[in-house]
Amino acid sequence: MSRPRTSRPPAVHDRWNSSANEGLAAVHDVPADGSPISLHAVARRALREELAVQDEDEVELELLAFALDLRGHQWAAFYRAVLPGLTADDLVRRRSRGVEDKWEHDQFRFVPADPDSVLDFLLEEGRVWTPCAPALFYMALVREAVVARAGNPSGRLDVEAAERRAMERRTSPEAARVVEA
């Protein structure tokens, strides 16, 4: 999860977002041969430019959803990327050596990819999230839970149970003491 750089005044809260967040760019994404734009290729470009995940790296990239914001005239493609050969330390080391789009984010926070950890982070961070980020993280958690159950859609129930636990930890002083121990 990352926080984009902003030139806004300090009185405006920064907005946290996903690890890679990319828009379409004619110079990068419109094929010279006139073939259709590949949203998958745009997602791979975002991973390369912002996280230094190279084309040679193993990436499980899956489109989870496509969203339209009719009021704001925006759209979003939500992807889940799993990097089985890279650790958080690998990504930090690569980023320290430079990335193509170094101004996109000024900070990354690595959170274990289990529902309890991610939901606690979303609830406790206390920052304003971009509109798409919580939905993206929730869908990624559900997809991971379904995969963990060998494709059984009931994996969603595991995330719903984690959501209830996270809300209890947030509102119950007794539960908070148990988590701290």
CSV table of N, CA and C in Angstrom, one decimal:
chain,number,residue,atom,x,y,z
A,1,MET,N,0.8,-1.2,0.0
A,1,MET,CA,0.0,0.0,0.0
A,1,MET,C,0.9,1.2,0.0
A,2,SER,N,0.5,2.2,-0.7
A,2,SER,CA,1.4,3.3,-0.9
A,2,SER,C,0.6,4.6,-0.8
A,3,ARG,N,1.4,5.6,-0.6
A,3,ARG,CA,0.8,7.0,-0.5
A,3,ARG,C,1.5,7.8,-1.6
A,4,PRO,N,0.7,8.3,-2.5
A,4,PRO,CA,1.2,9.1,-3.6
A,4,PRO,C,1.8,10.4,-3.1
A,5,ARG,N,2.8,10.9,-3.8
A,5,ARG,CA,3.3,12.2,-3.5
A,5,ARG,C,2.3,13.3,-3.8
A,6,THR,N,2.3,14.3,-3.1
A,6,THR,CA,1.3,15.4,-3.4
A,6,THR,C,2.0,16.7,-3.2
A,7,SER,N,1.5,17.7,-4.0
A,7,SER,CA,2.0,19.0,-3.9
A,7,SER,C,1.0,19.9,-3.2
A,8,ARG,N,-0.1,19.2,-2.7
A,8,ARG,CA,-1.1,20.0,-2.0
A,8,ARG,C,-0.6,20.5,-0.7
A,9,PRO,N,-1.3,21.5,-0.1
A,9,PRO,CA,-0.9,22.1,1.2
A,9,PRO,C,-1.0,21.0,2.3
A,10,PRO,N,-0.2,21.2,3.3
A,10,PRO,CA,-0.2,20.2,4.4
A,10,PRO,C,-1.6,20.0,5.1
A,11,ALA,N,-2.5,21.0,5.0
A,11,ALA,CA,-3.8,20.9,5.6
A,11,ALA,C,-4.6,19.8,4.9
A,12,VAL,N,-4.3,19.4,3.7
A,12,VAL,CA,-5.0,18.4,3.0
A,12,VAL,C,-4.4,17.0,3.3
A,13,HIS,N,-5.2,16.1,3.8
A,13,HIS,CA,-4.7,14.7,4.1
A,13,HIS,C,-4.2,14.0,2.8
A,14,ASP,N,-3.1,13.3,3.0
A,14,ASP,CA,-2.6,12.4,1.9
A,14,ASP,C,-3.6,11.3,1.8
A,15,ARG,N,-3.7,10.8,0.6
A,15,ARG,CA,-4.6,9.6,0.3
A,15,ARG,C,-3.8,8.4,0.0
A,16,TRP,N,-4.0,7.3,0.8
A,16,TRP,CA,-3.4,6.1,0.6
A,16,TRP,C,-4.0,5.3,-0.6
A,17,ASN,N,-3.2,4.6,-1.3
A,17,ASN,CA,-3.7,3.9,-2.5
A,17,ASN,C,-3.0,2.5,-2.5
A,18,SER,N,-3.3,1.8,-3.6
A,18,SER,CA,-2.7,0.5,-3.8
A,18,SER,C,-1.2,0.6,-4.2
A,19,SER,N,-0.5,-0.5,-4.2
A,19,SER,CA,0.9,-0.5,-4.5
A,19,SER,C,1.3,0.0,-5.9
A,20,ALA,N,0.5,-0.3,-6.8
A,20,ALA,CA,0.7,0.2,-8.2
A,20,ALA,C,-0.6,0.8,-8.7
A,21,ASN,N,-0.5,1.9,-9.2
A,21,ASN,CA,-1.6,2.7,-9.7
A,21,ASN,C,-1.2,3.4,-10.9
A,22,GLU,N,-1.8,3.0,-12.1
A,22,GLU,CA,-1.4,3.5,-13.3
A,22,GLU,C,-2.5,4.0,-14.2
A,23,GLY,N,-2.3,5.0,-15.0
A,23,GLY,CA,-3.3,5.5,-16.0
A,23,GLY,C,-2.8,5.1,-17.4
A,24,LEU,N,-3.7,5.1,-18.3
A,24,LEU,CA,-3.3,4.9,-19.7
A,24,LEU,C,-2.6,6.0,-20.2
A,25,ALA,N,-1.6,5.7,-21.0
A,25,ALA,CA,-0.8,6.8,-21.7
A,25,ALA,C,-0.6,6.4,-23.1
A,26,ALA,N,-1.0,7.3,-24.0
A,26,ALA,CA,-0.9,7.0,-25.5
A,26,ALA,C,0.5,6.6,-25.9
A,27,VAL,N,1.5,7.3,-25.3
A,27,VAL,CA,2.9,7.0,-25.7
A,27,VAL,C,3.4,5.6,-25.3
A,28,HIS,N,2.8,5.0,-24.2
A,28,HIS,CA,3.2,3.7,-23.7
A,28,HIS,C,2.2,2.6,-24.1
A,29,ASP,N,0.9,2.9,-24.2
A,29,ASP,CA,-0.1,1.9,-24.2
A,29,ASP,C,-0.8,1.6,-25.5
A,30,VAL,N,-0.8,2.6,-26.4
A,30,VAL,CA,-1.5,2.4,-27.7
A,30,VAL,C,-0.5,1.7,-28.6
A,31,PRO,N,-0.8,0.5,-29.0
A,31,PRO,CA,0.1,-0.3,-29.9
A,31,PRO,C,0.2,0.4,-31.3
A,32,ALA,N,1.4,0.4,-31.8
A,32,ALA,CA,1.7,1.1,-33.1
A,32,ALA,C,1.0,0.4,-34.2
A,33,ASP,N,0.7,-0.9,-34.1
A,33,ASP,CA,0.0,-1.6,-35.2
A,33,ASP,C,-1.5,-1.4,-35.2
A,34,GLY,N,-2.0,-0.6,-34.2
A,34,GLY,CA,-3.4,-0.3,-34.2
A,34,GLY,C,-4.2,-1.4,-33.5
A,35,SER,N,-3.6,-2.4,-32.9
A,35,SER,CA,-4.3,-3.4,-32.2
A,35,SER,C,-4.8,-2.9,-30.9
A,36,PRO,N,-5.8,-3.5,-30.2
A,36,PRO,CA,-6.4,-3.0,-29.0
A,36,PRO,C,-5.4,-2.8,-27.9
A,37,ILE,N,-5.7,-1.9,-27.0
A,37,ILE,CA,-4.9,-1.6,-25.8
A,37,ILE,C,-5.1,-2.8,-24.9
A,38,SER,N,-4.0,-3.3,-24.3
A,38,SER,CA,-4.0,-4.4,-23.3
A,38,SER,C,-4.0,-3.8,-21.9
A,39,LEU,N,-5.1,-3.9,-21.1
A,39,LEU,CA,-5.1,-3.5,-19.7
A,39,LEU,C,-4.1,-4.3,-18.9
A,40,HIS,N,-3.9,-5.6,-19.3
A,40,HIS,CA,-2.9,-6.5,-18.7
A,40,HIS,C,-1.5,-5.9,-18.8
A,41,ALA,N,-1.2,-5.4,-20.0
A,41,ALA,CA,0.1,-4.8,-20.3
A,41,ALA,C,0.3,-3.5,-19.5
A,42,VAL,N,-0.8,-2.7,-19.3
A,42,VAL,CA,-0.7,-1.5,-18.5
A,42,VAL,C,-0.4,-1.9,-17.1
A,43,ALA,N,-1.1,-2.9,-16.6
A,43,ALA,CA,-0.8,-3.4,-15.2
A,43,ALA,C,0.6,-3.8,-15.0
A,44,ARG,N,1.1,-4.5,-16.0
A,44,ARG,CA,2.5,-5.0,-15.9
A,44,ARG,C,3.5,-3.7,-15.9
A,45,ARG,N,3.1,-2.7,-16.7
A,45,ARG,CA,3.9,-1.5,-16.8
A,45,ARG,C,3.9,-0.8,-15.4
A,46,ALA,N,2.8,-0.8,-14.8
A,46,ALA,CA,2.7,-0.2,-13.5
A,46,ALA,C,3.6,-0.9,-12.5
A,47,LEU,N,3.6,-2.2,-12.5
A,47,LEU,CA,4.4,-3.0,-11.6
A,47,LEU,C,5.9,-2.7,-11.9
A,48,ARG,N,6.3,-2.6,-13.1
A,48,ARG,CA,7.7,-2.3,-13.5
A,48,ARG,C,8.1,-0.9,-13.1
A,49,GLU,N,7.2,0.1,-13.4
A,49,GLU,CA,7.6,1.5,-13.2
A,49,GLU,C,7.6,1.9,-11.7
A,50,GLU,N,6.7,1.3,-10.9
A,50,GLU,CA,6.5,1.7,-9.5
A,50,GLU,C,7.1,0.8,-8.5
A,51,LEU,N,7.3,-0.5,-8.9
A,51,LEU,CA,7.8,-1.5,-7.9
A,51,LEU,C,9.1,-2.2,-8.4
A,52,ALA,N,9.5,-1.9,-9.6
A,52,ALA,CA,10.7,-2.5,-10.2
A,52,ALA,C,10.5,-4.1,-10.4
A,53,VAL,N,9.3,-4.5,-10.7
A,53,VAL,CA,9.0,-5.9,-11.0
A,53,VAL,C,9.2,-6.0,-12.5
A,54,GLN,N,10.2,-6.7,-12.9
A,54,GLN,CA,10.6,-6.8,-14.3
A,54,GLN,C,9.8,-7.9,-15.0
A,55,ASP,N,9.9,-7.8,-16.3
A,55,ASP,CA,9.2,-8.8,-17.2
A,55,ASP,C,9.6,-10.2,-16.9
A,56,GLU,N,10.9,-10.4,-16.5
A,56,GLU,CA,11.4,-11.7,-16.2
A,56,GLU,C,10.9,-12.3,-14.9
A,57,ASP,N,10.4,-11.4,-14.0
A,57,ASP,CA,9.9,-11.9,-12.7
A,57,ASP,C,8.6,-12.6,-12.9
A,58,GLU,N,8.4,-13.7,-12.1
A,58,GLU,CA,7.2,-14.4,-12.1
A,58,GLU,C,6.1,-13.6,-11.4
A,59,VAL,N,5.0,-13.4,-12.1
A,59,VAL,CA,3.9,-12.6,-11.6
A,59,VAL,C,2.6,-13.3,-12.0
A,60,GLU,N,1.8,-13.5,-11.0
A,60,GLU,CA,0.4,-14.0,-11.2
A,60,GLU,C,-0.5,-12.8,-11.2
A,61,LEU,N,-0.9,-12.4,-12.3
A,61,LEU,CA,-1.7,-11.2,-12.5
A,61,LEU,C,-3.1,-11.5,-12.9
A,62,GLU,N,-4.1,-11.1,-12.1
A,62,GLU,CA,-5.5,-11.5,-12.4
A,62,GLU,C,-6.4,-10.3,-12.3
A,63,LEU,N,-7.2,-10.1,-13.3
A,63,LEU,CA,-8.2,-9.0,-13.3
A,63,LEU,C,-9.3,-9.4,-12.4
A,64,LEU,N,-9.6,-8.6,-11.4
A,64,LEU,CA,-10.7,-8.9,-10.4
A,64,LEU,C,-12.0,-8.2,-10.8
A,65,ALA,N,-11.9,-7.0,-11.2
A,65,ALA,CA,-13.1,-6.2,-11.5
A,65,ALA,C,-12.8,-5.0,-12.4
A,66,PHE,N,-13.8,-4.5,-13.0
A,66,PHE,CA,-13.7,-3.3,-13.8
A,66,PHE,C,-14.8,-2.3,-13.2
A,67,ALA,N,-14.4,-1.1,-12.9
A,67,ALA,CA,-15.4,-0.2,-12.2
A,67,ALA,C,-15.5,1.1,-13.0
A,68,LEU,N,-16.7,1.6,-13.0
A,68,LEU,CA,-17.0,2.9,-13.7
A,68,LEU,C,-17.6,3.9,-12.7
A,69,ASP,N,-17.0,5.1,-12.6
A,69,ASP,CA,-17.5,6.2,-11.8
A,69,ASP,C,-18.2,7.2,-12.8
A,70,LEU,N,-19.5,7.1,-12.9
A,70,LEU,CA,-20.2,7.9,-13.9
A,70,LEU,C,-20.2,9.4,-13.5
A,71,ARG,N,-20.2,9.7,-12.2
A,71,ARG,CA,-20.2,11.0,-11.7
A,71,ARG,C,-18.8,11.7,-11.9
A,72,GLY,N,-17.8,11.0,-11.6
A,72,GLY,CA,-16.4,11.5,-11.7
A,72,GLY,C,-15.8,11.3,-13.1
A,73,HIS,N,-16.5,10.6,-14.0
A,73,HIS,CA,-16.0,10.3,-15.3
A,73,HIS,C,-14.7,9.6,-15.3
A,74,GLN,N,-14.6,8.5,-14.4
A,74,GLN,CA,-13.4,7.8,-14.3
A,74,GLN,C,-13.7,6.3,-14.4
A,75,TRP,N,-12.7,5.5,-14.6
A,75,TRP,CA,-12.8,4.0,-14.6
A,75,TRP,C,-11.6,3.4,-13.9
A,76,ALA,N,-11.7,2.2,-13.5
A,76,ALA,CA,-10.6,1.5,-12.9
A,76,ALA,C,-10.7,0.0,-13.2
A,77,ALA,N,-9.5,-0.5,-13.4
A,77,ALA,CA,-9.4,-2.0,-13.5
A,77,ALA,C,-8.6,-2.5,-12.3
A,78,PHE,N,-9.3,-3.4,-11.5
A,78,PHE,CA,-8.7,-3.9,-10.2
A,78,PHE,C,-8.0,-5.2,-10.5
A,79,TYR,N,-6.7,-5.2,-10.3
A,79,TYR,CA,-5.9,-6.4,-10.5
A,79,TYR,C,-5.4,-6.9,-9.1
A,80,ARG,N,-5.2,-8.2,-9.1
A,80,ARG,CA,-4.5,-8.8,-7.9
A,80,ARG,C,-3.2,-9.4,-8.5
A,81,ALA,N,-2.1,-9.0,-8.0
A,81,ALA,CA,-0.7,-9.4,-8.4
A,81,ALA,C,-0.1,-10.2,-7.3
A,82,VAL,N,0.3,-11.4,-7.6
A,82,VAL,CA,1.0,-12.2,-6.6
A,82,VAL,C,2.4,-12.4,-7.2
A,83,LEU,N,3.4,-12.1,-6.3
A,83,LEU,CA,4.8,-12.2,-6.8
A,83,LEU,C,5.5,-13.3,-6.0
A,84,PRO,N,5.4,-14.5,-6.4
A,84,PRO,CA,5.9,-15.7,-5.6
A,84,PRO,C,7.4,-15.7,-5.5
A,85,GLY,N,8.2,-15.0,-6.4
A,85,GLY,CA,9.6,-15.1,-6.2
A,85,GLY,C,10.2,-13.8,-5.6
A,86,LEU,N,9.4,-12.9,-5.1
A,86,LEU,CA,9.9,-11.7,-4.6
A,86,LEU,C,9.4,-11.4,-3.2
A,87,THR,N,10.3,-11.0,-2.3
A,87,THR,CA,9.9,-10.6,-0.9
A,87,THR,C,9.8,-9.1,-0.8
A,88,ALA,N,9.3,-8.7,0.4
A,88,ALA,CA,9.2,-7.3,0.6
A,88,ALA,C,10.6,-6.7,0.6
A,89,ASP,N,11.6,-7.4,1.2
A,89,ASP,CA,13.0,-6.9,1.2
A,89,ASP,C,13.5,-6.8,-0.3
A,90,ASP,N,13.2,-7.7,-1.1
A,90,ASP,CA,13.6,-7.6,-2.5
A,90,ASP,C,13.0,-6.3,-3.2
A,91,LEU,N,11.8,-6.0,-2.9
A,91,LEU,CA,11.2,-4.8,-3.5
A,91,LEU,C,11.8,-3.6,-2.9
A,92,VAL,N,12.1,-3.6,-1.6
A,92,VAL,CA,12.7,-2.4,-1.0
A,92,VAL,C,14.1,-2.2,-1.6
A,93,ARG,N,14.8,-3.3,-1.7
A,93,ARG,CA,16.2,-3.2,-2.3
A,93,ARG,C,16.1,-2.7,-3.7
A,94,ARG,N,15.2,-3.2,-4.5
A,94,ARG,CA,15.1,-2.7,-5.9
A,94,ARG,C,14.7,-1.3,-6.0
A,95,ARG,N,13.8,-0.9,-5.1
A,95,ARG,CA,13.3,0.5,-5.1
A,95,ARG,C,14.5,1.5,-4.7
A,96,SER,N,15.3,1.0,-3.8
A,96,SER,CA,16.4,1.8,-3.4
A,96,SER,C,17.4,2.1,-4.5
A,97,ARG,N,17.4,1.2,-5.5
A,97,ARG,CA,18.3,1.4,-6.6
A,97,ARG,C,17.7,2.2,-7.7
A,98,GLY,N,16.4,2.6,-7.5
A,98,GLY,CA,15.8,3.4,-8.5
A,98,GLY,C,14.7,2.7,-9.3
A,99,VAL,N,13.6,3.4,-9.5
A,99,VAL,CA,12.5,2.9,-10.3
A,99,VAL,C,12.2,3.9,-11.4
A,100,GLU,N,11.5,3.5,-12.4
A,100,GLU,CA,11.2,4.4,-13.5
A,100,GLU,C,10.3,5.6,-13.1
A,101,ASP,N,9.3,5.3,-12.3
A,101,ASP,CA,8.4,6.3,-11.9
A,101,ASP,C,8.5,6.6,-10.4
A,102,LYS,N,9.6,7.1,-10.0
A,102,LYS,CA,9.9,7.3,-8.6
A,102,LYS,C,9.1,8.3,-7.9
A,103,TRP,N,8.3,9.1,-8.6
A,103,TRP,CA,7.5,10.2,-8.0
A,103,TRP,C,6.1,9.7,-7.7
A,104,GLU,N,5.8,8.6,-8.2
A,104,GLU,CA,4.4,8.1,-8.0
A,104,GLU,C,4.1,7.9,-6.5
A,105,HIS,N,5.0,7.3,-5.7
A,105,HIS,CA,4.8,7.0,-4.3
A,105,HIS,C,6.0,7.5,-3.5
A,106,ASP,N,5.8,7.9,-2.3
A,106,ASP,CA,7.0,8.2,-1.5
A,106,ASP,C,7.2,7.3,-0.3
A,107,GLN,N,6.3,6.3,-0.3
A,107,GLN,CA,6.4,5.4,0.9
A,107,GLN,C,5.6,4.1,0.5
A,108,PHE,N,6.1,3.0,1.0
A,108,PHE,CA,5.3,1.7,0.9
A,108,PHE,C,5.2,1.1,2.3
A,109,ARG,N,4.1,0.5,2.6
A,109,ARG,CA,3.9,-0.2,3.9
A,109,ARG,C,3.6,-1.6,3.5
A,110,PHE,N,4.4,-2.6,4.0
A,110,PHE,CA,4.2,-4.0,3.7
A,110,PHE,C,3.3,-4.6,4.9
A,111,VAL,N,2.2,-5.2,4.5
A,111,VAL,CA,1.3,-5.7,5.5
A,111,VAL,C,1.1,-7.2,5.1
A,112,PRO,N,1.1,-8.1,6.1
A,112,PRO,CA,0.9,-9.5,5.7
A,112,PRO,C,-0.5,-9.6,4.9
A,113,ALA,N,-0.5,-10.5,4.0
A,113,ALA,CA,-1.7,-10.6,3.1
A,113,ALA,C,-2.8,-11.4,3.6
A,114,ASP,N,-2.9,-11.6,4.9
A,114,ASP,CA,-4.1,-12.3,5.5
A,114,ASP,C,-5.2,-11.3,5.8
A,115,PRO,N,-6.4,-11.8,5.8
A,115,PRO,CA,-7.5,-10.9,6.0
A,115,PRO,C,-7.5,-10.0,7.3
A,116,ASP,N,-7.1,-10.7,8.4
A,116,ASP,CA,-7.0,-9.9,9.7
A,116,ASP,C,-6.0,-8.8,9.6
A,117,SER,N,-4.8,-9.0,9.1
A,117,SER,CA,-3.8,-8.0,9.0
A,117,SER,C,-4.2,-6.8,8.1
A,118,VAL,N,-4.7,-7.2,6.9
A,118,VAL,CA,-5.1,-6.2,5.9
A,118,VAL,C,-6.3,-5.3,6.4
A,119,LEU,N,-7.3,-6.0,7.0
A,119,LEU,CA,-8.5,-5.2,7.5
A,119,LEU,C,-8.1,-4.4,8.7
A,120,ASP,N,-7.2,-4.9,9.6
A,120,ASP,CA,-6.8,-4.0,10.7
A,120,ASP,C,-6.0,-2.8,10.2
A,121,PHE,N,-5.2,-3.0,9.1
A,121,PHE,CA,-4.5,-1.9,8.6
A,121,PHE,C,-5.4,-0.9,8.0
A,122,LEU,N,-6.4,-1.3,7.2
A,122,LEU,CA,-7.4,-0.4,6.6
A,122,LEU,C,-8.1,0.4,7.7
A,123,LEU,N,-8.5,-0.3,8.8
A,123,LEU,CA,-9.3,0.4,9.8
A,123,LEU,C,-8.4,1.3,10.7
A,124,GLU,N,-7.2,0.8,11.0
A,124,GLU,CA,-6.4,1.5,12.0
A,124,GLU,C,-5.5,2.6,11.5
A,125,GLU,N,-5.2,2.6,10.2
A,125,GLU,CA,-4.2,3.5,9.7
A,125,GLU,C,-4.6,4.9,9.9
A,126,GLY,N,-5.9,5.2,9.9
A,126,GLY,CA,-6.3,6.6,10.2
A,126,GLY,C,-6.1,7.6,9.1
A,127,ARG,N,-5.8,7.1,7.9
A,127,ARG,CA,-5.6,8.0,6.8
A,127,ARG,C,-6.8,7.9,5.9
A,128,VAL,N,-6.9,8.9,5.0
A,128,VAL,CA,-8.0,8.9,4.0
A,128,VAL,C,-7.5,8.0,2.9
A,129,TRP,N,-8.4,7.1,2.4
A,129,TRP,CA,-8.0,6.2,1.3
A,129,TRP,C,-8.6,6.7,0.0
A,130,THR,N,-7.9,6.4,-1.1
A,130,THR,CA,-8.5,6.7,-2.4
A,130,THR,C,-9.7,5.9,-2.5
A,131,PRO,N,-10.7,6.3,-3.3
A,131,PRO,CA,-12.0,5.6,-3.3
A,131,PRO,C,-11.9,4.1,-3.7
A,132,CYS,N,-10.9,3.8,-4.6
A,132,CYS,CA,-10.8,2.4,-5.1
A,132,CYS,C,-10.0,1.5,-4.1
A,133,ALA,N,-9.1,2.0,-3.3
A,133,ALA,CA,-8.2,1.2,-2.6
A,133,ALA,C,-8.9,0.2,-1.7
A,134,PRO,N,-9.8,0.6,-0.8
A,134,PRO,CA,-10.5,-0.4,0.1
A,134,PRO,C,-11.2,-1.5,-0.7
A,135,ALA,N,-11.9,-1.1,-1.8
A,135,ALA,CA,-12.6,-2.1,-2.6
A,135,ALA,C,-11.6,-3.1,-3.2
A,136,LEU,N,-10.5,-2.6,-3.7
A,136,LEU,CA,-9.5,-3.4,-4.3
A,136,LEU,C,-8.9,-4.4,-3.3
A,137,PHE,N,-8.6,-3.9,-2.1
A,137,PHE,CA,-8.0,-4.8,-1.1
A,137,PHE,C,-9.0,-5.9,-0.7
A,138,TYR,N,-10.2,-5.5,-0.5
A,138,TYR,CA,-11.3,-6.4,-0.1
A,138,TYR,C,-11.4,-7.5,-1.2
A,139,MET,N,-11.5,-7.1,-2.4
A,139,MET,CA,-11.7,-8.1,-3.5
A,139,MET,C,-10.5,-9.0,-3.6
A,140,ALA,N,-9.3,-8.5,-3.4
A,140,ALA,CA,-8.1,-9.3,-3.4
A,140,ALA,C,-8.1,-10.3,-2.3
A,141,LEU,N,-8.5,-9.9,-1.1
A,141,LEU,CA,-8.6,-10.8,0.1
A,141,LEU,C,-9.6,-11.9,-0.2
A,142,VAL,N,-10.8,-11.6,-0.8
A,142,VAL,CA,-11.8,-12.6,-1.1
A,142,VAL,C,-11.2,-13.6,-2.2
A,143,ARG,N,-10.6,-13.1,-3.2
A,143,ARG,CA,-10.0,-14.0,-4.2
A,143,ARG,C,-9.0,-14.9,-3.6
A,144,GLU,N,-8.1,-14.4,-2.8
A,144,GLU,CA,-7.1,-15.2,-2.1
A,144,GLU,C,-7.7,-16.3,-1.3
A,145,ALA,N,-8.8,-15.9,-0.5
A,145,ALA,CA,-9.5,-16.9,0.3
A,145,ALA,C,-10.1,-18.0,-0.5
A,146,VAL,N,-10.7,-17.6,-1.7
A,146,VAL,CA,-11.3,-18.6,-2.6
A,146,VAL,C,-10.2,-19.5,-3.2
A,147,VAL,N,-9.1,-19.0,-3.5
A,147,VAL,CA,-7.9,-19.8,-4.0
A,147,VAL,C,-7.5,-20.7,-2.9
A,148,ALA,N,-7.4,-20.2,-1.7
A,148,ALA,CA,-6.9,-21.1,-0.6
A,148,ALA,C,-7.9,-22.2,-0.3
A,149,ARG,N,-9.1,-22.1,-0.7
A,149,ARG,CA,-10.1,-23.2,-0.6
A,149,ARG,C,-10.3,-23.9,-1.9
A,150,ALA,N,-9.3,-23.9,-2.7
A,150,ALA,CA,-9.2,-24.7,-4.0
A,150,ALA,C,-10.4,-24.3,-4.9
A,151,GLY,N,-10.7,-23.0,-4.9
A,151,GLY,CA,-11.7,-22.5,-5.8
A,151,GLY,C,-13.1,-22.4,-5.2
A,152,ASN,N,-13.3,-22.8,-4.0
A,152,ASN,CA,-14.6,-22.8,-3.4
A,152,ASN,C,-15.0,-21.4,-3.0
A,153,PRO,N,-16.1,-20.9,-3.6
A,153,PRO,CA,-16.6,-19.5,-3.3
A,153,PRO,C,-16.8,-19.2,-1.9
A,154,SER,N,-17.0,-20.3,-1.0
A,154,SER,CA,-17.2,-20.1,0.4
A,154,SER,C,-16.0,-19.4,1.1
A,155,GLY,N,-14.9,-19.3,0.4
A,155,GLY,CA,-13.7,-18.6,0.9
A,155,GLY,C,-14.1,-17.2,1.3
A,156,ARG,N,-15.1,-16.6,0.7
A,156,ARG,CA,-15.6,-15.3,1.0
A,156,ARG,C,-16.0,-15.2,2.4
A,157,LEU,N,-16.6,-16.3,3.0
A,157,LEU,CA,-17.0,-16.3,4.4
A,157,LEU,C,-15.9,-16.1,5.3
A,158,ASP,N,-14.7,-16.6,4.9
A,158,ASP,CA,-13.5,-16.4,5.8
A,158,ASP,C,-13.1,-14.9,5.9
A,159,VAL,N,-13.3,-14.2,4.8
A,159,VAL,CA,-13.0,-12.8,4.9
A,159,VAL,C,-14.1,-12.0,5.7
A,160,GLU,N,-15.3,-12.5,5.5
A,160,GLU,CA,-16.4,-11.8,6.3
A,160,GLU,C,-16.2,-12.1,7.8
A,161,ALA,N,-15.8,-13.3,8.1
A,161,ALA,CA,-15.5,-13.6,9.6
A,161,ALA,C,-14.3,-12.7,10.0
A,162,ALA,N,-13.3,-12.5,9.2
A,162,ALA,CA,-12.2,-11.6,9.6
A,162,ALA,C,-12.6,-10.2,9.7
A,163,GLU,N,-13.6,-9.8,8.9
A,163,GLU,CA,-14.1,-8.4,9.0
A,163,GLU,C,-14.8,-8.2,10.3
A,164,ARG,N,-15.6,-9.2,10.7
A,164,ARG,CA,-16.3,-9.1,12.0
A,164,ARG,C,-15.3,-9.0,13.2
A,165,ARG,N,-14.2,-9.9,13.1
A,165,ARG,CA,-13.2,-9.8,14.1
A,165,ARG,C,-12.5,-8.5,14.2
A,166,ALA,N,-12.2,-7.9,13.0
A,166,ALA,CA,-11.5,-6.6,12.9
A,166,ALA,C,-12.4,-5.5,13.6
A,167,MET,N,-13.7,-5.6,13.3
A,167,MET,CA,-14.6,-4.6,13.9
A,167,MET,C,-14.7,-4.8,15.4
A,168,GLU,N,-14.7,-6.0,15.9
A,168,GLU,CA,-14.7,-6.3,17.3
A,168,GLU,C,-13.4,-5.8,17.9
A,169,ARG,N,-12.3,-6.0,17.3
A,169,ARG,CA,-11.0,-5.5,17.9
A,169,ARG,C,-11.0,-4.0,17.9
A,170,ARG,N,-11.7,-3.4,17.0
A,170,ARG,CA,-11.7,-1.9,16.9
A,170,ARG,C,-12.6,-1.3,18.0
A,171,THR,N,-13.7,-2.0,18.4
A,171,THR,CA,-14.6,-1.5,19.3
A,171,THR,C,-14.6,-2.1,20.7
A,172,SER,N,-13.9,-3.2,20.8
A,172,SER,CA,-13.9,-3.8,22.1
A,172,SER,C,-12.6,-3.7,22.9
A,173,PRO,N,-12.6,-3.0,24.0
A,173,PRO,CA,-11.3,-2.9,24.8
A,173,PRO,C,-10.8,-4.2,25.2
A,174,GLU,N,-11.6,-5.2,25.5
A,174,GLU,CA,-11.1,-6.5,25.9
A,174,GLU,C,-10.4,-7.2,24.7
A,175,ALA,N,-11.0,-7.1,23.6
A,175,ALA,CA,-10.4,-7.7,22.4
A,175,ALA,C,-9.1,-7.1,22.1
A,176,ALA,N,-9.0,-5.8,22.2
A,176,ALA,CA,-7.8,-5.0,21.9
A,176,ALA,C,-6.7,-5.5,22.9
A,177,ARG,N,-7.0,-5.8,24.1
A,177,ARG,CA,-5.9,-6.3,25.1
A,177,ARG,C,-5.5,-7.6,24.7
A,178,VAL,N,-6.3,-8.5,24.2
A,178,VAL,CA,-6.0,-9.8,23.7
A,178,VAL,C,-5.0,-9.8,22.5
A,179,VAL,N,-5.3,-8.9,21.6
A,179,VAL,CA,-4.5,-8.7,20.4
A,179,VAL,C,-3.1,-8.2,20.7
A,180,GLU,N,-3.0,-7.3,21.7
A,180,GLU,CA,-1.8,-6.7,22.1
A,180,GLU,C,-0.9,-7.8,22.8
A,181,ALA,N,-1.5,-8.7,23.5
A,181,ALA,CA,-0.7,-9.7,24.2
A,181,ALA,C,0.1,-10.7,23.4
